[in-house]
mmCIF file of C-alpha atoms in Angstrom:
data_model
loop_
_atom_site.group_PDB
_atom_site.id
_atom_site.type_symbol
_atom_site.label_atom_id
_atom_site.label_comp_id
_atom_site.label_asym_id
_atom_site.label_seq_id
_atom_site.Cartn_x
_atom_site.Cartn_y
_atom_site.Cartn_z
ATOM 1 C CA MET T 2 8.036 -9.085 46.291
ATOM 2 C CA GLY T 3 4.753 -7.134 46.276
ATOM 3 C CA LYS T 4 2.629 -6.267 43.244
ATOM 4 C CA LYS T 5 3.723 -2.603 43.313
ATOM 5 C CA GLN T 6 7.394 -3.588 43.393
ATOM 6 C CA ILE T 7 6.884 -5.986 40.494
ATOM 7 C CA ALA T 8 5.068 -3.300 38.478
ATOM 8 C CA PHE T 9 7.837 -0.792 39.207
ATOM 9 C CA PHE T 10 10.515 -3.303 38.203
ATOM 10 C CA CYS T 11 8.688 -4.088 34.933
ATOM 11 C CA SER T 12 8.254 -0.383 34.144
ATOM 12 C CA CYS T 13 11.940 0.298 34.696
ATOM 13 C CA PHE T 14 12.848 -2.697 32.558
ATOM 14 C CA LEU T 15 10.617 -1.519 29.690
ATOM 15 C CA VAL T 16 12.042 2.005 29.834
ATOM 16 C CA PHE T 17 15.537 0.562 29.784
ATOM 17 C CA ALA T 18 14.615 -1.659 26.832
ATOM 18 C CA VAL T 19 13.242 1.257 24.809
ATOM 19 C CA PHE T 20 16.354 3.352 25.295
ATOM 20 C CA ALA T 21 18.619 0.344 24.828
ATOM 21 C CA GLU T 22 17.170 -0.181 21.351
ATOM 22 C CA LYS T 23 19.293 2.760 20.212
ATOM 23 C CA ASN T 24 22.440 0.700 20.887
ATOM 24 C CA LEU T 25 24.247 -0.340 17.740
ATOM 25 C CA ILE T 26 24.985 -4.060 18.085
ATOM 26 C CA LYS T 27 26.243 -4.888 14.608
ATOM 27 C CA ARG T 28 27.385 -3.024 11.511
ATOM 28 C CA GLU T 29 28.384 -4.709 8.276
ATOM 29 C CA LEU T 30 29.417 -3.412 4.841
ATOM 30 C CA ILE T 31 28.876 -5.156 1.481
ATOM 31 C CA ASN T 32 30.291 -4.088 -1.844
ATOM 32 C CA SER T 33 27.230 -2.825 -3.730
ATOM 33 C CA GLU T 34 28.577 -4.076 -7.075
ATOM 34 C CA ASN T 35 28.378 -7.637 -5.752
ATOM 35 C CA MET T 36 24.829 -7.397 -4.375
ATOM 36 C CA GLN T 37 21.727 -7.711 -6.554
ATOM 37 C CA SER T 38 18.895 -8.815 -4.268
ATOM 38 C CA ILE T 39 17.572 -8.618 -0.697
ATOM 39 C CA ASN T 40 15.679 -11.452 1.008
ATOM 40 C CA LEU T 41 14.550 -10.836 4.606
ATOM 41 C CA MET T 42 12.467 -13.364 6.564
ATOM 42 C CA LEU T 43 11.958 -11.704 9.941
ATOM 43 C CA SER T 44 9.583 -11.889 12.868
ATOM 44 C CA PHE T 45 9.299 -8.976 15.345
ATOM 45 C CA GLU T 46 12.038 -6.729 13.979
ATOM 46 C CA THR T 47 11.474 -3.185 12.732
ATOM 47 C CA VAL T 48 12.994 -2.833 9.258
ATOM 48 C CA GLU T 49 14.069 0.208 7.266
ATOM 49 C CA ILE T 50 15.491 0.081 3.736
ATOM 50 C CA GLN T 51 16.570 3.451 2.417
ATOM 51 C CA GLU T 52 18.868 5.346 0.094
ATOM 52 C CA TYR T 53 22.363 6.248 1.347
ATOM 53 C CA LEU T 54 24.177 9.218 -0.152
ATOM 54 C CA SER T 55 27.456 8.990 1.781
ATOM 55 C CA SER T 56 28.800 5.567 0.789
ATOM 56 C CA ASP T 57 29.247 3.270 -2.205
ATOM 57 C CA ASP T 58 28.764 0.201 -0.007
ATOM 58 C CA VAL T 59 25.551 -1.404 1.166
ATOM 59 C CA THR T 60 25.493 -0.789 4.915
ATOM 60 C CA ILE T 61 23.590 -2.969 7.396
ATOM 61 C CA GLU T 62 23.065 -1.685 10.930
ATOM 62 C CA ILE T 63 21.321 -3.675 13.653
ATOM 63 C CA TYR T 64 20.150 -1.978 16.850
ATOM 64 C CA GLY T 65 18.641 -3.723 19.837
ATOM 65 C CA ASN T 66 18.661 -4.513 23.527
ATOM 66 C CA ASN T 67 19.834 -8.139 23.333
ATOM 67 C CA LYS T 68 22.550 -9.315 20.955
ATOM 68 C CA GLU T 69 21.447 -12.946 21.332
ATOM 69 C CA PHE T 70 18.250 -12.221 19.399
ATOM 70 C CA ILE T 71 19.478 -10.161 16.451
ATOM 71 C CA PRO T 72 18.897 -11.745 13.017
ATOM 72 C CA ALA T 73 21.662 -13.609 11.253
ATOM 73 C CA ILE T 74 23.201 -11.971 8.169
ATOM 74 C CA LYS T 75 24.123 -14.113 5.183
ATOM 75 C CA PHE T 76 25.523 -12.921 1.873
ATOM 76 C CA ALA T 77 25.902 -15.430 -0.944
ATOM 77 C CA ASP T 78 25.277 -15.534 -4.709
ATOM 78 C CA SER T 79 24.739 -11.741 -4.793
ATOM 79 C CA VAL T 80 21.823 -12.028 -2.303
ATOM 80 C CA LEU T 81 21.707 -10.355 1.108
ATOM 81 C CA ALA T 82 19.627 -12.625 3.344
ATOM 82 C CA MET T 83 18.524 -12.199 6.955
ATOM 83 C CA LYS T 84 16.509 -14.508 9.179
ATOM 84 C CA SER T 85 15.178 -14.088 12.693
ATOM 85 C CA VAL T 86 16.559 -16.110 15.557
ATOM 86 C CA PRO T 87 13.901 -18.536 16.886
ATOM 87 C CA ILE T 88 12.348 -17.375 20.161
ATOM 88 C CA ASN T 89 10.989 -19.976 22.580
ATOM 89 C CA PHE T 90 8.166 -19.632 25.094
ATOM 90 C CA TRP T 91 10.378 -18.432 27.956
ATOM 91 C CA ASN T 92 11.965 -15.714 25.834
ATOM 92 C CA LEU T 93 8.531 -14.222 25.184
ATOM 93 C CA LYS T 94 8.522 -12.996 28.795
ATOM 94 C CA ILE T 95 11.488 -10.764 28.029
ATOM 95 C CA HIS T 96 10.980 -7.496 26.177
ATOM 96 C CA ILE T 97 13.136 -7.901 23.081
ATOM 97 C CA SER T 98 13.489 -5.078 20.593
ATOM 98 C CA CYS T 99 15.450 -5.003 17.365
ATOM 99 C CA LYS T 100 15.752 -2.581 14.477
ATOM 100 C CA VAL T 101 17.405 -3.372 11.145
ATOM 101 C CA ILE T 102 18.464 -0.565 8.810
ATOM 102 C CA ILE T 103 19.781 -1.314 5.325
ATOM 103 C CA TYR T 104 21.312 1.606 3.443
ATOM 104 C CA ILE T 105 21.456 1.278 -0.362
ATOM 105 C CA PRO T 106 23.917 3.554 -2.217
ATOM 106 C CA SER T 107 22.284 6.227 -4.355
ATOM 107 C CA GLY T 108 21.894 5.118 -7.965
ATOM 108 C CA LYS T 109 22.123 1.417 -7.135
ATOM 109 C CA LYS T 110 19.532 -0.684 -8.980
ATOM 110 C CA LEU T 111 18.500 -3.965 -7.373
ATOM 111 C CA ASP T 112 16.967 -6.984 -9.063
ATOM 112 C CA LYS T 113 14.679 -8.254 -6.273
ATOM 113 C CA VAL T 114 13.596 -7.124 -2.828
ATOM 114 C CA HIS T 115 11.579 -9.650 -0.799
ATOM 115 C CA VAL T 116 10.700 -8.824 2.817
ATOM 116 C CA GLY T 117 8.479 -11.061 4.946
ATOM 117 C CA LEU T 118 7.507 -9.979 8.467
ATOM 118 C CA SER T 119 5.326 -11.427 11.209
ATOM 119 C CA SER T 120 4.697 -8.579 13.660
ATOM 120 C CA GLY T 121 7.446 -6.126 12.778
ATOM 121 C CA SER T 122 6.926 -2.992 10.690
ATOM 122 C CA LEU T 123 8.650 -2.003 7.448
ATOM 123 C CA LYS T 124 9.652 1.330 5.942
ATOM 124 C CA MET T 125 11.223 1.590 2.489
ATOM 125 C CA SER T 126 12.190 4.764 0.644
ATOM 126 C CA ASN T 127 14.012 5.955 -2.488
ATOM 127 C CA ILE T 128 14.749 2.503 -3.897
ATOM 128 C CA ASN T 129 15.115 1.514 -7.563
ATOM 129 C CA VAL T 130 14.451 -2.191 -8.133
ATOM 130 C CA ASN T 131 13.128 -4.642 -10.686
ATOM 131 C CA LYS T 132 10.737 -6.703 -8.519
ATOM 132 C CA ILE T 133 9.361 -6.017 -5.028
ATOM 133 C CA LYS T 134 7.402 -8.321 -2.712
ATOM 134 C CA LEU T 135 6.540 -7.102 0.787
ATOM 135 C CA THR T 136 4.424 -9.139 3.223
ATOM 136 C CA SER T 137 3.430 -8.662 6.859
ATOM 137 C CA THR T 138 1.073 -10.452 9.218
ATOM 138 C CA SER T 139 0.304 -7.724 11.752
ATOM 139 C CA GLY T 140 2.935 -5.033 11.201
ATOM 140 C CA SER T 141 2.500 -1.961 9.025
ATOM 141 C CA ILE T 142 4.172 -1.431 5.636
ATOM 142 C CA SER T 143 5.175 2.034 4.447
ATOM 143 C CA THR T 144 6.968 3.021 1.234
ATOM 144 C CA GLN T 145 8.031 6.314 -0.330
ATOM 145 C CA ASN T 146 9.398 7.064 -3.785
ATOM 146 C CA ILE T 147 9.684 3.475 -5.002
ATOM 147 C CA SER T 148 10.310 2.654 -8.664
ATOM 148 C CA ALA T 149 10.076 -0.918 -10.021
ATOM 149 C CA GLN T 150 10.795 -1.986 -13.592
ATOM 150 C CA ASP T 151 8.553 -5.071 -13.295
ATOM 151 C CA PHE T 152 6.071 -5.310 -10.398
ATOM 152 C CA VAL T 153 5.296 -4.348 -6.801
ATOM 153 C CA LEU T 154 3.332 -6.742 -4.570
ATOM 154 C CA ILE T 155 2.356 -5.700 -1.032
ATOM 155 C CA GLU T 156 0.330 -7.939 1.280
ATOM 156 C CA SER T 157 -0.744 -7.446 4.903
ATOM 157 C CA THR T 158 -3.132 -9.399 7.112
ATOM 158 C CA SER T 159 -4.021 -6.845 9.788
ATOM 159 C CA GLY T 160 -1.379 -4.147 9.391
ATOM 160 C CA SER T 161 -1.907 -0.996 7.359
ATOM 161 C CA ILE T 162 -0.334 -0.279 3.962
ATOM 162 C CA LYS T 163 0.787 3.249 3.137
ATOM 163 C CA CYS T 164 2.632 4.244 -0.043
ATOM 164 C CA ASP T 165 3.720 7.582 -1.457
ATOM 165 C CA GLU T 166 4.932 7.924 -5.067
ATOM 166 C CA LEU T 167 4.793 4.300 -6.152
ATOM 167 C CA LYS T 168 5.674 3.333 -9.738
ATOM 168 C CA ALA T 169 5.954 -0.027 -11.488
ATOM 169 C CA LYS T 170 6.071 -0.744 -15.197
ATOM 170 C CA ASN T 171 3.830 -3.834 -15.257
ATOM 171 C CA SER T 172 1.756 -4.016 -12.084
ATOM 172 C CA VAL T 173 1.139 -2.731 -8.568
ATOM 173 C CA LYS T 174 -0.882 -5.013 -6.292
ATOM 174 C CA ALA T 175 -1.814 -4.308 -2.671
ATOM 175 C CA HIS T 176 -3.909 -6.606 -0.492
ATOM 176 C CA SER T 177 -4.987 -6.259 3.132
ATOM 177 C CA SER T 178 -7.436 -8.349 5.154
ATOM 178 C CA SER T 179 -8.331 -5.886 7.909
ATOM 179 C CA GLY T 180 -5.809 -3.073 7.559
ATOM 180 C CA SER T 181 -6.296 0.076 5.503
ATOM 181 C CA ILE T 182 -4.617 0.822 2.158
ATOM 182 C CA ASN T 183 -3.558 4.422 1.577
ATOM 183 C CA ILE T 184 -1.627 5.337 -1.583
ATOM 184 C CA GLU T 185 -0.501 8.818 -2.614
ATOM 185 C CA SER T 186 0.297 8.781 -6.345
ATOM 186 C CA VAL T 187 0.560 5.391 -8.037
ATOM 187 C CA GLU T 188 1.465 4.681 -11.661
ATOM 188 C CA SER T 189 1.569 1.330 -13.461
ATOM 189 C CA ASP T 190 0.101 -0.618 -16.362
ATOM 190 C CA THR T 191 -2.174 -2.558 -13.967
ATOM 191 C CA ILE T 192 -3.183 -1.507 -10.456
ATOM 192 C CA VAL T 193 -5.044 -3.889 -8.119
ATOM 193 C CA CYS T 194 -6.024 -3.025 -4.530
ATOM 194 C CA GLU T 195 -8.121 -5.344 -2.378
ATOM 195 C CA SER T 196 -9.237 -5.033 1.242
ATOM 196 C CA THR T 197 -11.621 -7.210 3.230
ATOM 197 C CA SER T 198 -12.617 -4.896 6.071
ATOM 198 C CA GLY T 199 -10.167 -2.004 5.759
ATOM 199 C CA SER T 200 -10.661 1.138 3.720
ATOM 200 C CA ILE T 201 -8.910 1.981 0.435
ATOM 201 C CA LYS T 202 -7.831 5.515 -0.405
ATOM 202 C CA ILE T 203 -5.834 6.482 -3.495
ATOM 203 C CA GLU T 204 -4.695 9.910 -4.651
ATOM 204 C CA GLU T 205 -3.495 10.289 -8.261
ATOM 205 C CA LEU T 206 -4.090 6.966 -9.969
ATOM 206 C CA TYR T 207 -2.478 6.583 -13.423
ATOM 207 C CA CYS T 208 -2.778 3.267 -15.265
ATOM 208 C CA ASP T 209 -4.184 1.292 -18.159
ATOM 209 C CA TYR T 210 -6.422 -0.852 -15.911
ATOM 210 C CA ALA T 211 -7.438 -0.422 -12.262
ATOM 211 C CA ASP T 212 -9.229 -3.008 -10.102
ATOM 212 C CA LEU T 213 -10.198 -1.697 -6.657
ATOM 213 C CA HIS T 214 -12.298 -3.809 -4.300
ATOM 214 C CA SER T 215 -13.292 -3.506 -0.646
ATOM 215 C CA THR T 216 -15.732 -5.815 1.135
ATOM 216 C CA SER T 217 -16.830 -3.716 4.107
ATOM 217 C CA GLY T 218 -14.487 -0.721 4.024
ATOM 218 C CA SER T 219 -14.947 2.450 2.013
ATOM 219 C CA LEU T 220 -13.227 3.116 -1.311
ATOM 220 C CA LYS T 221 -11.994 6.585 -2.296
ATOM 221 C CA ALA T 222 -10.034 7.419 -5.451
ATOM 222 C CA HIS T 223 -9.060 10.912 -6.582
ATOM 223 C CA ASP T 224 -7.522 12.121 -9.861
ATOM 224 C CA ILE T 225 -8.223 8.885 -11.740
ATOM 225 C CA ALA T 226 -6.609 8.531 -15.168
ATOM 226 C CA ALA T 227 -7.340 4.948 -16.251
ATOM 227 C CA ASN T 228 -8.236 3.566 -19.678
ATOM 228 C CA TYR T 229 -10.666 1.170 -18.012
ATOM 229 C CA PHE T 230 -11.482 0.059 -14.464
ATOM 230 C CA ASP T 231 -13.632 -1.999 -12.094
ATOM 231 C CA PHE T 232 -14.438 -0.534 -8.665
ATOM 232 C CA SER T 233 -16.573 -2.465 -6.167
ATOM 233 C CA THR T 234 -17.588 -2.655 -2.505
ATOM 234 C CA THR T 235 -20.049 -4.834 -0.612
ATOM 235 C CA SER T 236 -21.117 -2.561 2.242
ATOM 236 C CA GLY T 237 -18.679 0.341 1.970
ATOM 237 C CA SER T 238 -19.250 3.577 0.075
ATOM 238 C CA ILE T 239 -17.442 4.521 -3.157
ATOM 239 C CA PHE T 240 -16.092 7.943 -4.099
ATOM 240 C CA ALA T 241 -14.490 8.290 -7.540
ATOM 241 C CA GLU T 242 -13.108 11.536 -8.979
ATOM 242 C CA PHE T 243 -11.961 11.316 -12.590
ATOM 243 C CA GLU T 244 -9.290 13.299 -14.370
ATOM 244 C CA ILE T 245 -10.041 11.816 -17.807
ATOM 245 C CA ALA T 246 -12.794 9.642 -19.287
ATOM 246 C CA PRO T 247 -12.026 5.922 -19.780
ATOM 247 C CA SER T 248 -11.432 4.649 -23.307
ATOM 248 C CA ALA T 249 -13.043 1.218 -22.669
ATOM 249 C CA ASP T 250 -16.205 0.100 -20.870
ATOM 250 C CA SER T 251 -15.829 0.116 -17.079
ATOM 251 C CA SER T 252 -17.859 -0.581 -13.946
ATOM 252 C CA ILE T 253 -18.632 0.720 -10.455
ATOM 253 C CA ASN T 254 -20.634 -1.587 -8.155
ATOM 254 C CA SER T 255 -21.755 -1.324 -4.543
ATOM 255 C CA THR T 256 -24.194 -3.585 -2.719
ATOM 256 C CA SER T 257 -25.381 -1.406 0.159
ATOM 257 C CA GLY T 258 -22.973 1.529 0.087
ATOM 258 C CA SER T 259 -23.545 4.829 -1.684
ATOM 259 C CA VAL T 260 -21.653 5.919 -4.811
ATOM 260 C CA GLU T 261 -20.439 9.443 -5.582
ATOM 261 C CA ILE T 262 -18.838 10.248 -8.945
ATOM 262 C CA ILE T 263 -17.081 13.473 -9.947
ATOM 263 C CA VAL T 264 -16.206 14.074 -13.625
ATOM 264 C CA PRO T 265 -14.347 16.982 -15.274
ATOM 265 C CA GLU T 266 -16.407 19.460 -17.289
ATOM 266 C CA SER T 267 -14.187 19.154 -20.386
ATOM 267 C CA GLU T 268 -14.669 15.380 -20.930
ATOM 268 C CA ASN T 269 -17.421 13.333 -22.589
ATOM 269 C CA TYR T 270 -18.937 10.549 -20.470
ATOM 270 C CA LYS T 271 -21.568 7.862 -20.872
ATOM 271 C CA PHE T 272 -23.123 6.228 -17.814
ATOM 272 C CA HIS T 273 -25.663 3.472 -17.365
ATOM 273 C CA PHE T 274 -27.082 3.685 -13.841
ATOM 274 C CA SER T 275 -29.101 0.935 -12.145
ATOM 275 C CA SER T 276 -30.195 0.152 -8.590
ATOM 276 C CA ASN T 277 -32.739 -2.093 -6.875
ATOM 277 C CA SER T 278 -33.864 0.576 -4.416
ATOM 278 C CA GLY T 279 -31.410 3.463 -4.657
ATOM 279 C CA THR T 280 -31.922 6.754 -6.514
ATOM 280 C CA LEU T 281 -29.763 8.902 -8.785
ATOM 281 C CA ARG T 282 -28.963 12.515 -7.918
ATOM 282 C CA ASN T 283 -27.601 14.098 -11.098
ATOM 283 C CA LYS T 284 -26.245 17.484 -10.024
ATOM 284 C CA ILE T 285 -24.998 18.252 -13.544
ATOM 285 C CA GLU T 286 -28.569 18.301 -14.882
ATOM 286 C CA ASN T 287 -30.137 19.155 -11.501
ATOM 287 C CA MET T 288 -32.362 16.078 -11.523
ATOM 288 C CA ARG T 289 -33.319 13.126 -9.355
ATOM 289 C CA LYS T 290 -34.452 9.780 -10.726
ATOM 290 C CA SER T 291 -35.423 6.287 -9.593
ATOM 291 C CA LEU T 292 -33.145 3.600 -11.041
ATOM 292 C CA ARG T 293 -35.272 0.454 -10.809
ATOM 293 C CA ASN T 294 -35.621 0.337 -14.599
ATOM 294 C CA GLY T 295 -32.111 1.633 -15.248
ATOM 295 C CA PHE T 296 -31.117 4.939 -16.817
ATOM 296 C CA THR T 297 -28.497 5.894 -19.408
ATOM 297 C CA TYR T 298 -26.983 9.342 -19.285
ATOM 298 C CA THR T 299 -24.491 10.826 -21.751
ATOM 299 C CA LYS T 300 -22.542 13.946 -20.935
ATOM 300 C CA THR T 301 -21.356 15.588 -24.160
ATOM 301 C CA GLN T 302 -19.044 18.502 -23.643
ATOM 302 C CA SER T 303 -16.865 18.373 -26.752
ATOM 303 C CA PRO T 304 -17.920 17.028 -30.204
ATOM 304 C CA LYS T 305 -14.255 16.222 -30.882
ATOM 305 C CA GLY T 306 -14.245 13.620 -28.138
ATOM 306 C CA GLY T 307 -16.268 11.100 -30.174
ATOM 307 C CA SER T 308 -18.479 8.431 -28.630
ATOM 308 C CA PRO T 309 -17.354 7.790 -25.034
ATOM 309 C CA ALA T 310 -16.970 4.357 -23.458
ATOM 310 C CA GLN T 311 -19.760 3.333 -21.094
ATOM 311 C CA ILE T 312 -19.394 3.262 -17.326
ATOM 312 C CA ASN T 313 -21.882 0.870 -15.745
ATOM 313 C CA VAL T 314 -22.817 1.956 -12.220
ATOM 314 C CA HIS T 315 -24.939 -0.339 -10.055
ATOM 315 C CA THR T 316 -26.018 -0.443 -6.416
ATOM 316 C CA THR T 317 -28.423 -2.731 -4.605
ATOM 317 C CA SER T 318 -29.676 -0.268 -2.013
ATOM 318 C CA GLY T 319 -27.211 2.638 -2.083
ATOM 319 C CA ASN T 320 -27.867 6.007 -3.716
ATOM 320 C CA ILE T 321 -25.765 7.397 -6.578
ATOM 321 C CA THR T 322 -24.612 11.005 -6.995
ATOM 322 C CA LEU T 323 -23.090 12.469 -10.187
ATOM 323 C CA ASP T 324 -21.398 15.876 -10.312
ATOM 324 C CA ASP T 325 -18.700 17.786 -12.184
#
């Protein structure tokens, strides 16, 4: 068989595999009153966990192109568990696709959701749960409208993390080694986001304490309402737009990246700026100043606000811009 014939055969096989993924291989129902937790330890599978409005049962559907490699379903002690079938070296030559969809009845509150993936991706939406732990090695993690009574922990090695409307009473923690972290609206007592080389972007951050850190990626946070915070990057830039002034001393640090800070006109702020070689551009007062000896600036808009907490802003070589 020639190279062109082999390429044609492989192309046809891949096309067949993609379309075959739509085939429903297994469907199983579980009484939702008996189920409290989900524990998935999967490899290459694509996973979706979402709200279901048309049934009172938890519904599991598995789609794929090879029934020999679908994950095993186990339900015991109120826990729905799934585990990937081991794949040997020879099976890697075959294109295997699998998609797992778990439908949770509307209004059902779960105790724990733990999903661990190797290369597969995860999507989760409209789920009410006590504790959430989501981990992935190279696949992406995406959530929408998630509410947790205790905590949310999301970890990814090289896959991206994207969340929309994420709430947890005690803490939200997201960590990525090389993937980006993008969160639209997050609310919790404590919020921690860490990335080694990926960027961090957060819209609408509401919390008591926020700790955002990126080593080489940029950090952007809009509509910040935090009582106190620590933002830092090593070589990435920092952009921070505040909705309210913090009530306790806070910090913003960047080694070689620039820092841009936006504050509302109606709030009182106190900043202490310092930099080894960077300069301050204060657009509020229309001034520019060297920061080698440090500089303290207080923005007093309302006498009723009292003495504001201090925000310490430091860069090694990056410039700092302040505006309202």
